[in-house]
Amino acid sequence: MEFNILIISDTICPWCFIGYRRLRLAISQHLATHPNDTFSVSWHPFQLNPNAPKGQTSDKRAVYERNYGAEQTELIFERLRTAAKGTGINFSFEGQTGSTLDSHRLLEYAAAKDTAGAGRRKGSLSGMQTRLAEELFGDYFERERDITSHDVLVNAAKRAGLDGVEARKFLESDALAKEVAEKARMPRENGINGVPHFSINDTFTVEGAQEPAAFLMLFRRLRKRQMKM
């Protein structure tokens, strides 16, 4: 059976990183008992702060403290670290934050570059878009890198398998800027105000960073549906 999963996500959303890793754990567990099933993942942009000015950054911790206060910020960070246990994520909450538009543009670019063959078909779990999403999450949440920086984005693109020179040319243009901004607005227009949001085979949705068991239950339900057809 083939599972197609759409993830609505922002590249600076910690729960999106946790939710994605929990999804991967669920997929691994499912494939252990159903090795012939296949999974594809695609990413849809969402901006937690769509009004963040491009070209400007702020201290990540300072933004949290401004929004929630110092004491509540530490509680949020501790909750995230606890939730990340078992996912392999090593959160660091230092560094800079800013507009995520360019990172989403690059993810759209990577999706367009994914090609058939060598495990890199569009939507493949080993495709460049998903590999890039992993790199961006790691840069922002673990390596304290500024993902508004074109240098940081280009290096992430290269690690994901994209051509660095072409990726830089793309980023320095305005290509896909309007399209990505519009796509990022669509979830809110459709009543989705929080991320992550997962859609599985256009049949079931998962809101938030649910445990692997939540995904596994839906995989089983979809398999049963197919067997009855």
mmCIF file of C-alpha atoms in Angstrom:
data_model
loop_
_atom_site.group_PDB
_atom_site.id
_atom_site.type_symbol
_atom_site.label_atom_id
_atom_site.label_comp_id
_atom_site.label_asym_id
_atom_site.label_seq_id
_atom_site.Cartn_x
_atom_site.Cartn_y
_atom_site.Cartn_z
ATOM 1 C CA MET A 1 0.000 0.000 0.000
ATOM 2 C CA GLU A 2 1.128 3.533 -0.705
ATOM 3 C CA PHE A 3 0.820 6.270 1.895
ATOM 4 C CA ASN A 4 1.023 9.898 0.800
ATOM 5 C CA ILE A 5 1.565 12.355 3.628
ATOM 6 C CA LEU A 6 1.355 16.137 3.365
ATOM 7 C CA ILE A 7 2.987 18.081 6.190
ATOM 8 C CA ILE A 8 2.006 21.698 6.771
ATOM 9 C CA SER A 9 4.907 23.142 8.693
ATOM 10 C CA ASP A 10 7.113 26.130 9.434
ATOM 11 C CA THR A 11 10.884 25.801 9.494
ATOM 12 C CA ILE A 12 11.111 27.570 12.881
ATOM 13 C CA CYS A 13 8.354 25.535 14.549
ATOM 14 C CA PRO A 14 9.831 23.227 17.225
ATOM 15 C CA TRP A 15 6.714 21.071 17.400
ATOM 16 C CA CYS A 16 6.935 20.563 13.636
ATOM 17 C CA PHE A 17 10.421 19.102 14.089
ATOM 18 C CA ILE A 18 9.218 16.847 16.898
ATOM 19 C CA GLY A 19 6.097 15.847 14.960
ATOM 20 C CA TYR A 20 8.093 14.975 11.859
ATOM 21 C CA ARG A 21 10.538 12.831 13.834
ATOM 22 C CA ARG A 22 7.644 11.029 15.521
ATOM 23 C CA LEU A 23 6.124 10.407 12.094
ATOM 24 C CA ARG A 24 9.423 8.903 10.934
ATOM 25 C CA LEU A 25 9.451 6.621 13.972
ATOM 26 C CA ALA A 26 5.908 5.505 13.154
ATOM 27 C CA ILE A 27 6.845 4.839 9.534
ATOM 28 C CA SER A 28 9.855 2.745 10.612
ATOM 29 C CA GLN A 29 7.694 0.717 12.989
ATOM 30 C CA HIS A 30 5.033 0.192 10.325
ATOM 31 C CA LEU A 31 7.552 -0.925 7.716
ATOM 32 C CA ALA A 32 8.980 -3.467 10.150
ATOM 33 C CA THR A 33 5.715 -5.414 9.841
ATOM 34 C CA HIS A 34 4.627 -4.270 6.359
ATOM 35 C CA PRO A 35 7.883 -3.977 4.386
ATOM 36 C CA ASN A 36 6.161 -3.729 1.003
ATOM 37 C CA ASP A 37 4.229 -0.580 1.876
ATOM 38 C CA THR A 38 5.604 2.724 0.600
ATOM 39 C CA PHE A 39 5.552 6.241 1.992
ATOM 40 C CA SER A 40 5.947 9.626 0.355
ATOM 41 C CA VAL A 41 6.117 12.952 2.155
ATOM 42 C CA SER A 42 5.633 16.457 0.793
ATOM 43 C CA TRP A 43 5.824 19.781 2.590
ATOM 44 C CA HIS A 44 3.446 22.739 2.493
ATOM 45 C CA PRO A 45 4.603 26.131 3.823
ATOM 46 C CA PHE A 46 3.146 27.861 6.860
ATOM 47 C CA GLN A 47 4.513 31.009 8.479
ATOM 48 C CA LEU A 48 4.101 31.471 12.212
ATOM 49 C CA ASN A 49 5.121 35.100 11.768
ATOM 50 C CA PRO A 50 4.214 36.077 8.191
ATOM 51 C CA ASN A 51 4.914 39.747 8.920
ATOM 52 C CA ALA A 52 8.539 39.194 9.922
ATOM 53 C CA PRO A 53 10.561 41.622 7.775
ATOM 54 C CA LYS A 54 12.904 39.980 5.317
ATOM 55 C CA GLY A 55 16.551 40.769 5.971
ATOM 56 C CA GLN A 56 16.123 41.391 9.701
ATOM 57 C CA THR A 57 16.795 38.966 12.530
ATOM 58 C CA SER A 58 16.247 38.913 16.279
ATOM 59 C CA ASP A 59 17.722 36.916 19.125
ATOM 60 C CA LYS A 60 15.666 33.737 19.410
ATOM 61 C CA ARG A 61 15.581 33.582 23.195
ATOM 62 C CA ALA A 62 14.771 37.302 23.443
ATOM 63 C CA VAL A 63 11.754 36.813 21.165
ATOM 64 C CA TYR A 64 10.423 34.023 23.385
ATOM 65 C CA GLU A 65 10.976 36.083 26.522
ATOM 66 C CA ARG A 66 9.278 39.100 24.990
ATOM 67 C CA ASN A 67 6.237 36.983 24.118
ATOM 68 C CA TYR A 68 6.032 34.770 27.205
ATOM 69 C CA GLY A 69 8.311 36.190 29.908
ATOM 70 C CA ALA A 70 11.584 34.673 31.130
ATOM 71 C CA GLU A 71 10.083 32.126 33.545
ATOM 72 C CA GLN A 72 7.488 30.809 31.101
ATOM 73 C CA THR A 73 10.125 30.656 28.361
ATOM 74 C CA GLU A 74 12.253 28.276 30.437
ATOM 75 C CA LEU A 75 9.195 26.097 31.071
ATOM 76 C CA ILE A 76 8.471 26.010 27.319
ATOM 77 C CA PHE A 77 12.061 25.029 26.543
ATOM 78 C CA GLU A 78 12.009 22.285 29.171
ATOM 79 C CA ARG A 79 8.720 20.945 27.824
ATOM 80 C CA LEU A 80 10.194 20.808 24.320
ATOM 81 C CA ARG A 81 13.334 19.022 25.515
ATOM 82 C CA THR A 82 11.176 16.473 27.343
ATOM 83 C CA ALA A 83 8.947 15.949 24.303
ATOM 84 C CA ALA A 84 12.009 15.477 22.091
ATOM 85 C CA LYS A 85 13.308 12.521 24.102
ATOM 86 C CA GLY A 86 13.381 9.446 21.914
ATOM 87 C CA THR A 87 13.392 11.454 18.683
ATOM 88 C CA GLY A 88 17.129 12.132 18.514
ATOM 89 C CA ILE A 89 16.612 15.911 18.641
ATOM 90 C CA ASN A 90 19.066 17.880 20.774
ATOM 91 C CA PHE A 91 17.401 21.268 21.110
ATOM 92 C CA SER A 92 19.409 24.480 21.482
ATOM 93 C CA PHE A 93 17.420 27.685 21.791
ATOM 94 C CA GLU A 94 20.149 30.221 21.104
ATOM 95 C CA GLY A 95 20.818 31.975 17.801
ATOM 96 C CA GLN A 96 18.867 34.228 15.483
ATOM 97 C CA THR A 97 15.346 34.055 14.087
ATOM 98 C CA GLY A 98 13.530 35.925 11.333
ATOM 99 C CA SER A 99 11.456 35.534 8.185
ATOM 100 C CA THR A 100 11.074 31.960 6.962
ATOM 101 C CA LEU A 101 10.038 32.914 3.436
ATOM 102 C CA ASP A 102 13.389 32.085 1.818
ATOM 103 C CA SER A 103 13.628 28.730 3.582
ATOM 104 C CA HIS A 104 10.163 27.829 2.279
ATOM 105 C CA ARG A 105 11.106 29.033 -1.203
ATOM 106 C CA LEU A 106 14.090 26.695 -1.094
ATOM 107 C CA LEU A 107 11.889 23.783 -0.012
ATOM 108 C CA GLU A 108 9.609 24.436 -2.994
ATOM 109 C CA TYR A 109 12.685 24.589 -5.223
ATOM 110 C CA ALA A 110 13.893 21.249 -3.829
ATOM 111 C CA ALA A 111 10.508 19.650 -4.497
ATOM 112 C CA ALA A 112 10.731 20.759 -8.126
ATOM 113 C CA LYS A 113 14.223 19.273 -8.394
ATOM 114 C CA ASP A 114 13.320 15.876 -6.981
ATOM 115 C CA THR A 115 13.490 13.395 -9.840
ATOM 116 C CA ALA A 116 12.557 9.777 -10.466
ATOM 117 C CA GLY A 117 15.111 7.082 -9.810
ATOM 118 C CA ALA A 118 17.785 6.421 -7.205
ATOM 119 C CA GLY A 119 15.199 6.777 -4.424
ATOM 120 C CA ARG A 120 14.722 10.434 -5.238
ATOM 121 C CA ARG A 121 11.326 10.569 -6.843
ATOM 122 C CA LYS A 122 9.157 13.514 -5.907
ATOM 123 C CA GLY A 123 7.804 13.032 -2.418
ATOM 124 C CA SER A 124 10.195 10.210 -1.604
ATOM 125 C CA LEU A 125 11.311 9.991 2.012
ATOM 126 C CA SER A 126 14.862 10.151 0.670
ATOM 127 C CA GLY A 127 14.001 12.954 -1.744
ATOM 128 C CA MET A 128 15.777 16.269 -1.613
ATOM 129 C CA GLN A 129 12.816 18.220 -0.235
ATOM 130 C CA THR A 130 12.520 16.039 2.855
ATOM 131 C CA ARG A 131 16.288 15.878 3.285
ATOM 132 C CA LEU A 132 16.396 19.669 3.068
ATOM 133 C CA ALA A 133 13.611 19.995 5.649
ATOM 134 C CA GLU A 134 15.682 17.823 8.009
ATOM 135 C CA GLU A 135 18.765 19.964 7.407
ATOM 136 C CA LEU A 136 16.873 23.206 8.023
ATOM 137 C CA PHE A 137 15.367 21.910 11.255
ATOM 138 C CA GLY A 138 18.799 20.763 12.387
ATOM 139 C CA ASP A 139 20.436 24.067 11.505
ATOM 140 C CA TYR A 140 17.850 26.129 13.332
ATOM 141 C CA PHE A 141 17.126 23.984 16.369
ATOM 142 C CA GLU A 142 20.388 22.132 17.014
ATOM 143 C CA ARG A 143 23.251 24.014 15.364
ATOM 144 C CA GLU A 144 22.108 27.578 16.211
ATOM 145 C CA ARG A 145 22.392 28.701 12.583
ATOM 146 C CA ASP A 146 20.539 31.616 11.032
ATOM 147 C CA ILE A 147 18.266 30.142 8.362
ATOM 148 C CA THR A 148 17.495 33.591 6.966
ATOM 149 C CA SER A 149 21.116 33.634 5.732
ATOM 150 C CA HIS A 150 21.598 32.605 2.111
ATOM 151 C CA ASP A 151 24.979 31.102 3.007
ATOM 152 C CA VAL A 152 23.343 28.858 5.606
ATOM 153 C CA LEU A 153 20.536 27.939 3.211
ATOM 154 C CA VAL A 154 22.933 27.116 0.375
ATOM 155 C CA ASN A 155 25.016 24.866 2.619
ATOM 156 C CA ALA A 156 21.866 23.071 3.758
ATOM 157 C CA ALA A 157 20.824 22.685 0.124
ATOM 158 C CA LYS A 158 24.165 21.116 -0.767
ATOM 159 C CA ARG A 159 23.937 18.634 2.098
ATOM 160 C CA ALA A 160 20.457 17.707 0.846
ATOM 161 C CA GLY A 161 21.853 16.958 -2.614
ATOM 162 C CA LEU A 162 21.087 20.195 -4.462
ATOM 163 C CA ASP A 163 23.587 22.093 -6.572
ATOM 164 C CA GLY A 164 24.913 24.939 -4.440
ATOM 165 C CA VAL A 165 25.547 27.388 -7.277
ATOM 166 C CA GLU A 166 22.060 26.910 -8.691
ATOM 167 C CA ALA A 167 20.495 27.147 -5.236
ATOM 168 C CA ARG A 168 22.246 30.457 -4.576
ATOM 169 C CA LYS A 169 21.100 31.881 -7.916
ATOM 170 C CA PHE A 170 17.561 30.849 -7.078
ATOM 171 C CA LEU A 171 17.669 32.439 -3.618
ATOM 172 C CA GLU A 172 19.126 35.692 -4.925
ATOM 173 C CA SER A 173 16.224 36.000 -7.353
ATOM 174 C CA ASP A 174 12.596 36.586 -6.407
ATOM 175 C CA ALA A 175 11.525 33.300 -7.965
ATOM 176 C CA LEU A 176 8.527 31.673 -6.248
ATOM 177 C CA ALA A 177 8.345 34.422 -3.609
ATOM 178 C CA LYS A 178 4.759 35.396 -4.392
ATOM 179 C CA GLU A 179 3.684 31.808 -4.951
ATOM 180 C CA VAL A 180 5.163 30.596 -1.673
ATOM 181 C CA ALA A 181 3.723 33.512 0.308
ATOM 182 C CA GLU A 182 0.306 32.704 -1.134
ATOM 183 C CA LYS A 183 0.675 28.987 -0.364
ATOM 184 C CA ALA A 184 1.682 29.859 3.192
ATOM 185 C CA ARG A 185 -1.553 31.827 3.636
ATOM 186 C CA MET A 186 -3.776 29.025 2.371
ATOM 187 C CA PRO A 187 -3.862 26.900 5.549
ATOM 188 C CA ARG A 188 -5.186 29.779 7.658
ATOM 189 C CA GLU A 189 -7.772 30.553 4.998
ATOM 190 C CA ASN A 190 -8.880 26.919 5.328
ATOM 191 C CA GLY A 191 -9.109 27.075 9.113
ATOM 192 C CA ILE A 192 -5.690 25.654 9.963
ATOM 193 C CA ASN A 193 -4.143 28.049 12.462
ATOM 194 C CA GLY A 194 -1.524 25.820 14.056
ATOM 195 C CA VAL A 195 1.215 23.478 12.914
ATOM 196 C CA PRO A 196 2.274 20.784 12.411
ATOM 197 C CA HIS A 197 -0.709 19.491 10.477
ATOM 198 C CA PHE A 198 -0.495 16.117 8.731
ATOM 199 C CA SER A 199 -2.818 14.847 6.003
ATOM 200 C CA ILE A 200 -2.606 11.129 5.220
ATOM 201 C CA ASN A 201 -3.920 9.936 1.862
ATOM 202 C CA ASP A 202 -6.356 12.865 1.829
ATOM 203 C CA THR A 203 -8.402 10.828 4.311
ATOM 204 C CA PHE A 204 -7.144 11.394 7.850
ATOM 205 C CA THR A 205 -5.530 14.382 9.516
ATOM 206 C CA VAL A 206 -3.269 14.595 12.535
ATOM 207 C CA GLU A 207 -3.065 17.874 14.420
ATOM 208 C CA GLY A 208 0.062 18.677 16.371
ATOM 209 C CA ALA A 209 3.093 16.585 17.293
ATOM 210 C CA GLN A 210 1.277 13.368 18.168
ATOM 211 C CA GLU A 211 3.043 10.258 19.422
ATOM 212 C CA PRO A 212 3.994 7.561 16.862
ATOM 213 C CA ALA A 213 1.051 5.447 18.043
ATOM 214 C CA ALA A 214 -1.402 8.000 16.634
ATOM 215 C CA PHE A 215 0.098 7.665 13.168
ATOM 216 C CA LEU A 216 0.343 3.878 13.408
ATOM 217 C CA MET A 217 -3.362 3.627 14.230
ATOM 218 C CA LEU A 218 -4.249 5.583 11.087
ATOM 219 C CA PHE A 219 -1.887 3.521 8.930
ATOM 220 C CA ARG A 220 -3.678 0.385 10.157
ATOM 221 C CA ARG A 221 -7.121 1.869 9.499
ATOM 222 C CA LEU A 222 -6.150 2.796 5.953
ATOM 223 C CA ARG A 223 -4.793 -0.689 5.293
ATOM 224 C CA LYS A 224 -8.047 -2.232 6.547
ATOM 225 C CA ARG A 225 -10.042 0.070 4.287
ATOM 226 C CA GLN A 226 -8.004 -0.978 1.291
ATOM 227 C CA MET A 227 -8.392 -4.671 2.096
ATOM 228 C CA LYS A 228 -12.192 -4.277 2.114
ATOM 229 C CA MET A 229 -12.251 -2.645 -1.309
#
